[in-house]
Structures are given as C-alpha cells and as structure tokens.
GROMACS .gro file of C-alpha atoms in nm:
model
  428
    1UNK     CA    1  -0.079  -0.696  -2.063
    2UNK     CA    2  -0.318  -0.802  -1.788
    3UNK     CA    3  -0.329  -0.672  -1.435
    4UNK     CA    4  -0.535  -0.801  -1.140
    5UNK     CA    5  -0.685  -0.528  -0.919
    6UNK     CA    6  -0.831  -0.659  -0.592
    7UNK     CA    7  -0.908  -0.533  -0.242
    8UNK     CA    8  -0.760  -0.705   0.068
    9UNK     CA    9  -1.100  -0.791   0.219
   10UNK     CA   10  -1.431  -0.887   0.056
   11UNK     CA   11  -1.641  -0.592  -0.050
   12UNK     CA   12  -1.827  -0.458  -0.351
   13UNK     CA   13  -1.706  -0.478  -0.712
   14UNK     CA   14  -1.814  -0.173  -0.911
   15UNK     CA   15  -1.726  -0.273  -1.270
   16UNK     CA   16  -1.850  -0.532  -1.518
   17UNK     CA   17  -1.685  -0.746  -1.785
   18UNK     CA   18  -1.630  -0.551  -2.105
   19UNK     CA   19  -1.633  -0.212  -1.936
   20UNK     CA   20  -1.373   0.039  -2.056
   21UNK     CA   21  -1.173   0.186  -1.767
   22UNK     CA   22  -0.917   0.460  -1.714
   23UNK     CA   23  -0.658   0.478  -1.431
   24UNK     CA   24  -0.903   0.655  -1.198
   25UNK     CA   25  -1.196   0.412  -1.247
   26UNK     CA   26  -1.298   0.262  -0.913
   27UNK     CA   27  -1.283  -0.118  -0.937
   28UNK     CA   28  -1.385  -0.230  -0.587
   29UNK     CA   29  -1.417  -0.100  -0.233
   30UNK     CA   30  -1.484  -0.216   0.118
   31UNK     CA   31  -1.540  -0.037   0.448
   32UNK     CA   32  -1.423  -0.210   0.765
   33UNK     CA   33  -1.347  -0.126   1.123
   34UNK     CA   34  -0.970  -0.092   1.154
   35UNK     CA   35  -0.942  -0.353   1.428
   36UNK     CA   36  -0.830  -0.710   1.452
   37UNK     CA   37  -1.118  -0.959   1.434
   38UNK     CA   38  -1.283  -1.085   1.753
   39UNK     CA   39  -1.174  -1.437   1.849
   40UNK     CA   40  -1.462  -1.644   1.991
   41UNK     CA   41  -1.338  -1.952   2.180
   42UNK     CA   42  -1.632  -2.182   2.112
   43UNK     CA   43  -1.511  -2.524   2.229
   44UNK     CA   44  -1.335  -2.375   2.533
   45UNK     CA   45  -1.660  -2.214   2.645
   46UNK     CA   46  -1.840  -2.547   2.609
   47UNK     CA   47  -1.555  -2.742   2.774
   48UNK     CA   48  -1.512  -2.983   2.482
   49UNK     CA   49  -1.217  -3.067   2.248
   50UNK     CA   50  -1.150  -2.833   1.951
   51UNK     CA   51  -1.202  -3.127   1.714
   52UNK     CA   52  -1.573  -3.118   1.800
   53UNK     CA   53  -1.620  -2.767   1.657
   54UNK     CA   54  -1.756  -2.890   1.324
   55UNK     CA   55  -2.053  -3.057   1.495
   56UNK     CA   56  -2.154  -2.732   1.665
   57UNK     CA   57  -2.131  -2.472   1.387
   58UNK     CA   58  -2.435  -2.288   1.261
   59UNK     CA   59  -2.230  -2.077   1.017
   60UNK     CA   60  -1.939  -2.113   0.772
   61UNK     CA   61  -1.643  -1.900   0.668
   62UNK     CA   62  -1.744  -1.595   0.469
   63UNK     CA   63  -2.095  -1.571   0.615
   64UNK     CA   64  -2.234  -1.235   0.723
   65UNK     CA   65  -2.392  -1.252   1.068
   66UNK     CA   66  -2.610  -1.015   1.269
   67UNK     CA   67  -2.600  -0.925   1.639
   68UNK     CA   68  -2.742  -1.217   1.840
   69UNK     CA   69  -2.736  -1.464   1.551
   70UNK     CA   70  -2.645  -1.820   1.665
   71UNK     CA   71  -2.287  -1.912   1.570
   72UNK     CA   72  -2.276  -2.252   1.740
   73UNK     CA   73  -2.511  -2.474   1.937
   74UNK     CA   74  -2.453  -2.763   2.178
   75UNK     CA   75  -2.721  -3.017   2.269
   76UNK     CA   76  -2.670  -3.145   2.624
   77UNK     CA   77  -2.912  -3.303   2.872
   78UNK     CA   78  -3.201  -3.228   2.641
   79UNK     CA   79  -3.118  -2.857   2.630
   80UNK     CA   80  -2.970  -2.648   2.346
   81UNK     CA   81  -2.697  -2.406   2.449
   82UNK     CA   82  -2.642  -2.144   2.180
   83UNK     CA   83  -2.343  -1.917   2.134
   84UNK     CA   84  -2.458  -1.595   1.970
   85UNK     CA   85  -2.271  -1.329   1.775
   86UNK     CA   86  -2.168  -1.027   1.984
   87UNK     CA   87  -2.189  -0.800   1.681
   88UNK     CA   88  -2.258  -0.763   1.311
   89UNK     CA   89  -1.980  -0.878   1.084
   90UNK     CA   90  -1.825  -1.143   0.863
   91UNK     CA   91  -1.695  -1.485   0.970
   92UNK     CA   92  -1.333  -1.448   0.863
   93UNK     CA   93  -1.199  -1.782   0.981
   94UNK     CA   94  -1.305  -2.104   1.152
   95UNK     CA   95  -1.017  -2.285   1.325
   96UNK     CA   96  -1.079  -2.653   1.387
   97UNK     CA   97  -0.734  -2.674   1.546
   98UNK     CA   98  -0.810  -2.414   1.813
   99UNK     CA   99  -1.187  -2.449   1.826
  100UNK     CA  100  -1.238  -2.079   1.756
  101UNK     CA  101  -1.437  -1.851   1.528
  102UNK     CA  102  -1.283  -1.528   1.398
  103UNK     CA  103  -1.543  -1.252   1.353
  104UNK     CA  104  -1.449  -0.927   1.180
  105UNK     CA  105  -1.697  -0.666   1.294
  106UNK     CA  106  -1.865  -0.447   1.037
  107UNK     CA  107  -2.131  -0.185   1.049
  108UNK     CA  108  -2.280   0.116   0.879
  109UNK     CA  109  -2.023   0.398   0.843
  110UNK     CA  110  -2.315   0.641   0.839
  111UNK     CA  111  -2.440   0.510   1.175
  112UNK     CA  112  -2.120   0.496   1.377
  113UNK     CA  113  -2.203   0.689   1.696
  114UNK     CA  114  -2.367   0.561   2.015
  115UNK     CA  115  -2.450   0.761   2.328
  116UNK     CA  116  -2.457   0.553   2.647
  117UNK     CA  117  -2.679   0.684   2.929
  118UNK     CA  118  -2.487   0.557   3.232
  119UNK     CA  119  -2.758   0.681   3.470
  120UNK     CA  120  -3.022   0.469   3.295
  121UNK     CA  121  -2.806   0.155   3.280
  122UNK     CA  122  -2.691   0.187   3.642
  123UNK     CA  123  -3.034   0.283   3.775
  124UNK     CA  124  -2.887   0.595   3.938
  125UNK     CA  125  -2.996   0.961   3.931
  126UNK     CA  126  -2.825   1.154   3.653
  127UNK     CA  127  -2.658   1.387   3.901
  128UNK     CA  128  -2.484   1.092   4.073
  129UNK     CA  129  -2.410   0.862   3.778
  130UNK     CA  130  -2.107   1.057   3.649
  131UNK     CA  131  -1.896   0.949   3.951
  132UNK     CA  132  -1.924   0.585   3.845
  133UNK     CA  133  -1.796   0.630   3.487
  134UNK     CA  134  -1.461   0.451   3.432
  135UNK     CA  135  -1.359   0.579   3.089
  136UNK     CA  136  -1.224   0.909   2.962
  137UNK     CA  137  -1.232   1.095   2.635
  138UNK     CA  138  -0.987   0.934   2.394
  139UNK     CA  139  -1.010   0.584   2.545
  140UNK     CA  140  -1.060   0.290   2.310
  141UNK     CA  141  -1.332   0.051   2.428
  142UNK     CA  142  -1.435  -0.289   2.303
  143UNK     CA  143  -1.778  -0.433   2.250
  144UNK     CA  144  -1.922  -0.534   2.590
  145UNK     CA  145  -1.649  -0.358   2.791
  146UNK     CA  146  -1.761  -0.212   3.125
  147UNK     CA  147  -1.760   0.166   3.103
  148UNK     CA  148  -1.933   0.242   3.435
  149UNK     CA  149  -1.998   0.048   3.754
  150UNK     CA  150  -2.179   0.103   4.084
  151UNK     CA  151  -2.001  -0.141   4.321
  152UNK     CA  152  -2.252  -0.152   4.607
  153UNK     CA  153  -2.535  -0.280   4.387
  154UNK     CA  154  -2.296  -0.441   4.134
  155UNK     CA  155  -2.470  -0.248   3.858
  156UNK     CA  156  -2.272  -0.199   3.534
  157UNK     CA  157  -2.299  -0.014   3.203
  158UNK     CA  158  -2.150  -0.175   2.892
  159UNK     CA  159  -2.012  -0.038   2.566
  160UNK     CA  160  -2.266  -0.125   2.292
  161UNK     CA  161  -1.989  -0.135   2.030
  162UNK     CA  162  -1.614  -0.098   2.003
  163UNK     CA  163  -1.476   0.241   1.925
  164UNK     CA  164  -1.327   0.558   2.070
  165UNK     CA  165  -1.483   0.758   2.352
  166UNK     CA  166  -1.525   1.101   2.196
  167UNK     CA  167  -1.687   1.273   2.495
  168UNK     CA  168  -1.793   1.220   2.856
  169UNK     CA  169  -2.062   1.473   2.943
  170UNK     CA  170  -2.199   1.411   3.290
  171UNK     CA  171  -2.377   1.077   3.278
  172UNK     CA  172  -2.359   1.053   2.895
  173UNK     CA  173  -2.071   0.869   2.723
  174UNK     CA  174  -2.037   0.909   2.346
  175UNK     CA  175  -1.860   0.632   2.155
  176UNK     CA  176  -1.763   0.663   1.789
  177UNK     CA  177  -1.677   0.356   1.583
  178UNK     CA  178  -1.382   0.415   1.346
  179UNK     CA  179  -1.402   0.294   0.989
  180UNK     CA  180  -1.144   0.258   0.715
  181UNK     CA  181  -1.253   0.258   0.352
  182UNK     CA  182  -1.027   0.059   0.121
  183UNK     CA  183  -1.054   0.121  -0.252
  184UNK     CA  184  -0.868  -0.003  -0.556
  185UNK     CA  185  -0.868   0.175  -0.891
  186UNK     CA  186  -0.790   0.045  -1.239
  187UNK     CA  187  -0.445   0.213  -1.249
  188UNK     CA  188  -0.419   0.144  -1.625
  189UNK     CA  189  -0.635   0.244  -1.920
  190UNK     CA  190  -0.795  -0.069  -2.060
  191UNK     CA  191  -1.091  -0.305  -2.045
  192UNK     CA  192  -1.231  -0.536  -1.777
  193UNK     CA  193  -1.190  -0.896  -1.894
  194UNK     CA  194  -1.275  -1.082  -1.573
  195UNK     CA  195  -1.457  -1.004  -1.248
  196UNK     CA  196  -1.402  -1.184  -0.918
  197UNK     CA  197  -1.717  -1.121  -0.710
  198UNK     CA  198  -1.653  -0.931  -0.384
  199UNK     CA  199  -1.280  -0.895  -0.460
  200UNK     CA  200  -1.203  -0.711  -0.783
  201UNK     CA  201  -1.131  -0.753  -1.151
  202UNK     CA  202  -0.865  -0.820  -1.412
  203UNK     CA  203  -0.778  -0.540  -1.653
  204UNK     CA  204  -0.645  -0.590  -2.005
  205UNK     CA  205  -0.440  -0.295  -2.126
  206UNK     CA  206  -0.231  -0.193  -2.426
  207UNK     CA  207  -0.015   0.032  -2.208
  208UNK     CA  208   0.353  -0.068  -2.205
  209UNK     CA  209   0.593  -0.053  -1.908
  210UNK     CA  210   0.924   0.133  -1.890
  211UNK     CA  211   1.139   0.054  -1.586
  212UNK     CA  212   1.346   0.312  -1.403
  213UNK     CA  213   1.631   0.264  -1.158
  214UNK     CA  214   1.498   0.404  -0.832
  215UNK     CA  215   1.171   0.553  -0.713
  216UNK     CA  216   0.954   0.653  -0.422
  217UNK     CA  217   0.580   0.656  -0.366
  218UNK     CA  218   0.299   0.428  -0.472
  219UNK     CA  219   0.067   0.430  -0.769
  220UNK     CA  220  -0.032   0.748  -0.948
  221UNK     CA  221  -0.141   0.861  -1.291
  222UNK     CA  222  -0.194   1.180  -1.484
  223UNK     CA  223  -0.137   1.370  -1.804
  224UNK     CA  224   0.231   1.368  -1.900
  225UNK     CA  225   0.398   1.709  -1.941
  226UNK     CA  226   0.762   1.761  -2.043
  227UNK     CA  227   0.923   2.065  -1.882
  228UNK     CA  228   1.245   2.023  -2.083
  229UNK     CA  229   1.318   1.974  -2.452
  230UNK     CA  230   1.630   1.758  -2.410
  231UNK     CA  231   1.734   1.491  -2.159
  232UNK     CA  232   2.037   1.688  -2.035
  233UNK     CA  233   1.832   1.995  -1.941
  234UNK     CA  234   1.715   2.060  -1.584
  235UNK     CA  235   1.364   2.191  -1.509
  236UNK     CA  236   1.342   2.491  -1.278
  237UNK     CA  237   1.108   2.498  -0.980
  238UNK     CA  238   0.939   2.804  -1.132
  239UNK     CA  239   0.828   2.591  -1.429
  240UNK     CA  240   0.571   2.418  -1.205
  241UNK     CA  241   0.235   2.592  -1.163
  242UNK     CA  242  -0.112   2.531  -1.026
  243UNK     CA  243  -0.223   2.433  -1.378
  244UNK     CA  244  -0.004   2.121  -1.345
  245UNK     CA  245  -0.203   1.981  -1.051
  246UNK     CA  246  -0.260   1.608  -1.100
  247UNK     CA  247  -0.008   1.578  -1.385
  248UNK     CA  248   0.310   1.372  -1.426
  249UNK     CA  249   0.607   1.599  -1.499
  250UNK     CA  250   0.934   1.517  -1.678
  251UNK     CA  251   1.212   1.720  -1.512
  252UNK     CA  252   1.510   1.626  -1.728
  253UNK     CA  253   1.851   1.539  -1.580
  254UNK     CA  254   1.771   1.641  -1.221
  255UNK     CA  255   1.477   1.681  -0.986
  256UNK     CA  256   1.614   1.938  -0.741
  257UNK     CA  257   1.491   1.984  -0.386
  258UNK     CA  258   1.327   2.315  -0.480
  259UNK     CA  259   1.161   2.151  -0.780
  260UNK     CA  260   1.018   1.868  -0.567
  261UNK     CA  261   0.892   2.117  -0.308
  262UNK     CA  262   0.713   2.309  -0.583
  263UNK     CA  263   0.560   1.983  -0.706
  264UNK     CA  264   0.426   1.902  -0.358
  265UNK     CA  265   0.286   2.254  -0.326
  266UNK     CA  266   0.094   2.221  -0.654
  267UNK     CA  267  -0.024   1.860  -0.597
  268UNK     CA  268   0.174   1.703  -0.880
  269UNK     CA  269   0.094   1.333  -0.923
  270UNK     CA  270   0.441   1.220  -1.027
  271UNK     CA  271   0.788   1.325  -1.138
  272UNK     CA  272   1.024   1.151  -1.382
  273UNK     CA  273   1.389   1.260  -1.389
  274UNK     CA  274   1.734   1.128  -1.466
  275UNK     CA  275   1.855   1.175  -1.111
  276UNK     CA  276   1.823   1.347  -0.776
  277UNK     CA  277   2.078   1.443  -0.513
  278UNK     CA  278   2.067   1.183  -0.237
  279UNK     CA  279   2.098   1.448   0.036
  280UNK     CA  280   1.791   1.622  -0.106
  281UNK     CA  281   1.593   1.299  -0.066
  282UNK     CA  282   1.717   1.261   0.292
  283UNK     CA  283   1.616   1.620   0.366
  284UNK     CA  284   1.274   1.591   0.204
  285UNK     CA  285   1.180   1.249   0.346
  286UNK     CA  286   1.352   1.279   0.683
  287UNK     CA  287   1.517   0.938   0.651
  288UNK     CA  288   1.827   0.777   0.505
  289UNK     CA  289   1.802   0.569   0.190
  290UNK     CA  290   1.865   0.204   0.276
  291UNK     CA  291   1.845  -0.134   0.099
  292UNK     CA  292   1.503  -0.294   0.094
  293UNK     CA  293   1.159  -0.184  -0.018
  294UNK     CA  294   1.148   0.195   0.020
  295UNK     CA  295   0.779   0.213   0.107
  296UNK     CA  296   0.841   0.401   0.432
  297UNK     CA  297   0.993   0.703   0.261
  298UNK     CA  298   0.743   0.950   0.126
  299UNK     CA  299   0.760   1.266  -0.080
  300UNK     CA  300   0.388   1.320  -0.114
  301UNK     CA  301   0.412   1.221  -0.482
  302UNK     CA  302   0.550   0.940  -0.699
  303UNK     CA  303   0.911   0.978  -0.810
  304UNK     CA  304   1.088   0.774  -1.080
  305UNK     CA  305   1.458   0.814  -1.152
  306UNK     CA  306   1.585   0.668  -1.477
  307UNK     CA  307   1.959   0.685  -1.408
  308UNK     CA  308   2.059   0.727  -1.042
  309UNK     CA  309   2.185   0.976  -0.784
  310UNK     CA  310   2.310   1.315  -0.896
  311UNK     CA  311   2.250   1.521  -1.209
  312UNK     CA  312   2.248   1.260  -1.487
  313UNK     CA  313   2.088   1.308  -1.832
  314UNK     CA  314   1.815   1.058  -1.913
  315UNK     CA  315   1.899   0.792  -2.166
  316UNK     CA  316   1.797   0.937  -2.503
  317UNK     CA  317   1.567   0.648  -2.598
  318UNK     CA  318   1.382   0.670  -2.264
  319UNK     CA  319   1.337   1.045  -2.306
  320UNK     CA  320   1.217   0.998  -2.665
  321UNK     CA  321   0.955   0.747  -2.548
  322UNK     CA  322   0.819   0.999  -2.298
  323UNK     CA  323   0.831   1.273  -2.562
  324UNK     CA  324   0.619   1.063  -2.798
  325UNK     CA  325   0.323   1.053  -2.554
  326UNK     CA  326   0.340   1.406  -2.413
  327UNK     CA  327  -0.010   1.527  -2.332
  328UNK     CA  328  -0.145   1.174  -2.283
  329UNK     CA  329  -0.226   0.995  -1.958
  330UNK     CA  330   0.044   0.772  -1.811
  331UNK     CA  331   0.049   0.556  -1.497
  332UNK     CA  332   0.344   0.504  -1.264
  333UNK     CA  333   0.447   0.313  -0.953
  334UNK     CA  334   0.753   0.421  -0.754
  335UNK     CA  335   0.798   0.107  -0.540
  336UNK     CA  336   1.165   0.008  -0.537
  337UNK     CA  337   1.371  -0.268  -0.380
  338UNK     CA  338   1.747  -0.237  -0.416
  339UNK     CA  339   1.874  -0.566  -0.285
  340UNK     CA  340   1.794  -0.935  -0.350
  341UNK     CA  341   1.471  -0.966  -0.546
  342UNK     CA  342   1.512  -0.631  -0.719
  343UNK     CA  343   1.189  -0.435  -0.776
  344UNK     CA  344   1.208  -0.132  -1.004
  345UNK     CA  345   0.981   0.172  -1.041
  346UNK     CA  346   0.771   0.163  -1.357
  347UNK     CA  347   0.594   0.411  -1.580
  348UNK     CA  348   0.326   0.273  -1.816
  349UNK     CA  349   0.293   0.452  -2.149
  350UNK     CA  350  -0.019   0.442  -2.368
  351UNK     CA  351  -0.040   0.253  -2.696
  352UNK     CA  352   0.152   0.424  -2.974
  353UNK     CA  353   0.451   0.527  -2.765
  354UNK     CA  354   0.789   0.502  -2.938
  355UNK     CA  355   0.926   0.240  -2.703
  356UNK     CA  356   1.305   0.195  -2.679
  357UNK     CA  357   1.454  -0.132  -2.800
  358UNK     CA  358   1.456  -0.401  -2.533
  359UNK     CA  359   1.778  -0.397  -2.335
  360UNK     CA  360   2.015  -0.686  -2.377
  361UNK     CA  361   2.036  -0.682  -1.997
  362UNK     CA  362   1.720  -0.889  -2.001
  363UNK     CA  363   1.886  -1.177  -2.188
  364UNK     CA  364   2.203  -1.373  -2.117
  365UNK     CA  365   2.433  -1.184  -2.357
  366UNK     CA  366   2.760  -1.114  -2.171
  367UNK     CA  367   2.868  -0.758  -2.100
  368UNK     CA  368   3.159  -0.660  -2.327
  369UNK     CA  369   3.440  -0.407  -2.314
  370UNK     CA  370   3.312  -0.061  -2.399
  371UNK     CA  371   2.953  -0.136  -2.289
  372UNK     CA  372   2.781   0.137  -2.092
  373UNK     CA  373   2.668   0.002  -1.753
  374UNK     CA  374   2.492   0.109  -1.439
  375UNK     CA  375   2.595  -0.003  -1.089
  376UNK     CA  376   2.296  -0.152  -0.904
  377UNK     CA  377   2.437  -0.208  -0.552
  378UNK     CA  378   2.579   0.009  -0.277
  379UNK     CA  379   2.812   0.190  -0.222
  380UNK     CA  380   2.794   0.324  -0.580
  381UNK     CA  381   2.427   0.254  -0.645
  382UNK     CA  382   2.308   0.439  -0.958
  383UNK     CA  383   2.656   0.539  -1.084
  384UNK     CA  384   2.701   0.490  -1.459
  385UNK     CA  385   3.008   0.446  -1.675
  386UNK     CA  386   3.197   0.242  -1.935
  387UNK     CA  387   3.351  -0.102  -1.884
  388UNK     CA  388   3.722  -0.052  -1.941
  389UNK     CA  389   3.860  -0.389  -1.835
  390UNK     CA  390   3.774  -0.732  -1.699
  391UNK     CA  391   3.960  -0.777  -1.370
  392UNK     CA  392   3.986  -1.012  -1.075
  393UNK     CA  393   3.963  -1.219  -0.878
  394UNK     CA  394   3.971  -0.906  -0.660
  395UNK     CA  395   3.935  -0.869  -0.283
  396UNK     CA  396   3.670  -0.600  -0.231
  397UNK     CA  397   3.648  -0.375   0.080
  398UNK     CA  398   3.373  -0.606   0.206
  399UNK     CA  399   3.627  -0.890   0.218
  400UNK     CA  400   3.466  -1.083  -0.067
  401UNK     CA  401   3.688  -1.217  -0.344
  402UNK     CA  402   3.517  -1.203  -0.683
  403UNK     CA  403   3.556  -1.127  -1.052
  404UNK     CA  404   3.515  -0.757  -1.123
  405UNK     CA  405   3.475  -0.497  -1.393
  406UNK     CA  406   3.685  -0.187  -1.409
  407UNK     CA  407   3.430   0.089  -1.469
  408UNK     CA  408   3.526   0.437  -1.585
  409UNK     CA  409   3.247   0.651  -1.438
  410UNK     CA  410   3.096   0.962  -1.591
  411UNK     CA  411   3.266   1.169  -1.320
  412UNK     CA  412   3.611   1.037  -1.417
  413UNK     CA  413   3.663   0.784  -1.136
  414UNK     CA  414   3.785   0.430  -1.199
  415UNK     CA  415   3.596   0.176  -0.987
  416UNK     CA  416   3.645  -0.196  -0.931
  417UNK     CA  417   3.292  -0.338  -0.920
  418UNK     CA  418   3.171  -0.694  -0.866
  419UNK     CA  419   3.035  -0.826  -1.194
  420UNK     CA  420   2.704  -0.919  -1.036
  421UNK     CA  421   2.658  -0.557  -0.930
  422UNK     CA  422   2.629  -0.403  -1.275
  423UNK     CA  423   2.379  -0.411  -1.559
  424UNK     CA  424   2.376  -0.271  -1.908
  425UNK     CA  425   2.238   0.080  -1.900
  426UNK     CA  426   1.891   0.084  -2.051
  427UNK     CA  427   1.563  -0.092  -1.993
  428UNK     CA  428   1.540  -0.372  -1.739
   0.00000   0.00000   0.00000
C-alpha cells in the first residue's frame, strides 16, 4: 500500500526517495506563528479597482518576503508609490477579486522575544514613561499596534511584532511571539517512493490494515504485546507496567476503566480490545459518545475496539492475526465516524501477519439466515448476534418503515433491526 504524508503548510522535507523509514521517522516539519495571515488591502490603499492588482504586484504566491520588501508598486504622476511588507513571511494568497495580499508571518523560533523601551520611543524620562503604557501582561498585540502613547506630544510606541505581552516592567514591555511546530511522521514501516518538495512524501509499505468497529485517539505506533492468551480473557490493570511504555497492548475481551487508567499512567501508545463499557468511556473522556467523527474525545492514548460496547471476546481470526505479530511494531489510528460516510479505526500489521480472510461484508453477497452480524447504528451500536429471520416491512421506533432482520443477540435479546444497519461480523 501507499500512503501520502504531508504537512498543512509548506516547510522542510527531511527524507529522500529510496530511504527506509519506520513509524517514528520524521518526514516533514514547519514552524509557523499560530495566527491568521495578515490581509493587505493593496488596491483599496491605492484607490483603484481590484482588477488592477496584477499590474502592481512585485511578488507571487508562495514567495518568501522580508520586512520592508516591496509587495506592490504604483506609478503615478512620475512617482513610484511602493507598498512594503510589514513583516517576514510567506505570500499565502493573492486575491484578484478583492485586490488583497495574504501574508502569513514567519520568523525564527529561537529569536522570538522583543523588549520595547517605551521611554526611548516616546522621548520621555524612564521614570515617567510607565504611565503612558496601554498594554498589560497577557495581552495579545499585533505588529504595528500602539502599546504606549503620550497624548500631548502625540508620541507613540509600536509593537515591533505580534505576540503576547509577557511582562511590563516600568518603561520596558516584553513581547514574546508564539510559534507552533507542525510535524508529520511516516506512521508506517516502509520506503519513500516520492517526495513533494516543501510538503512531504509518499510511503510504500507492506503493512496490512485490519479494521475495528470503534476507536478513539489519533495515530500511534509501538511494539505489540498480548496480555491475554485467548480472545475471551480480560487483562487486569496490574498487568500493565512501566516496561510497557510506548507499546500497543492487546487487552482481550474488555478494556476496563482501571486498565485504561493504568495505561495512561504508564504512557501506553495504544490499546486493542474486544469491547469497553460505554459508561467507562464517558467517565474517562468526560463526554457522551455521539454520532460523527469522535476526534474531540480523548483518552490520552489510541483505543481500537474490534467488537463493540461491553465485554465481548475478539473474533478469533482477528486475535490470531495479532498473535502472529506479537513483539513486532504495529501502527494504529483510532479515528471513527459512526454515521453516514463510516470511518473505522485501523491497526496496520507488519508483513508476515496471518491475516484473516476478507469479510464478505465488503462484497455484495446478501446476508443469510444464521449469519453472525454486528449492528452499526444507534441505539444498539456494536451489539452482535445471529440473524434469525427476515422481517418487515416494520415500523421502527423512529417512525421509519423498512425491511428488517430479527437478530438474536449474544445477551439473549431479540431485536428488530433495519437491514441497512447491520454488517457481517468480521473485517470491513
């Protein structure tokens, strides 16, 4: 399989074509100020139509510019009127519809502090200058914003960059520019087959994906360790130790609340289990589980459930696949969407894993009587059972009339479920 790994903004690519990578290999990174770009209204400042912008530009999209560098120039009455950059950064967009230039400020993360001497800029004695300062510690200021003013002489002091005021000490104002470093790693073990300058690379990997039913958390990877010897067993919280830091643990039929707390304590990268009690997830994340992409819920690790809610043994073939690569590095992504446009959590196993047979749920073979199925919509999301009858048209509690399956669940209940809301139990 191939996987593109790119950063959201242009930066530096750190790998080359042909390079072997593992999940932790850094592919690309960029460091930007965490602020919206500055909008420079060029044609408005010159008093001309936006359609004239192209005739004025001295730069193009993607260019890096320095402080004071000309961005546009207008020739009028024999004079050249230049519009210069207010800061160092990258031209992110040129809008010929609005007549504007979008400048995303950049800078050196190692040189991100400026101390403004208000007394010097105002031309006042140091002992008097503090009374004219208009900002306080914690304020956010923009490039060129007035931070002190002496009204009688109309003297002002400006912020030399945008950032946060970290201290006001007498006549001295300290401003710190915040930076956010964005990095992307390989995620899979493989080889770089293509590099896109400034953005990232494409990885070719022999790792194979196994889809779960529900998960939480983003990407993670680590050595796989099985804490149980059979899919119906349940791992105890005491089985997790400091030696498991950074690993992916297989917990068996249930990841209990105590088990997940122990995993967070010991910095476990990920957990794979048959099920979890929904109330435990609510307690640990502080939020209810709802349809949609569950990116807002966090456990502090990546969680992948193979079966659903409650204590449910893993499907034997799934467990056997994990067992076959115990001690090797796996990668996993817990992102899940449980409504239209279903997205499932995935664990990627290294080459040589004993992969289960592909589920017939991925083709158009009809579900038959006696098939084992999983319910994939609320209110019984994750419940598994056996199809006992084809029923309907049936009026469901929602008011919808539809064809249904009669499903005998593992707990002994008989449910009438819309046919579109079930899938064969197994791989997706």
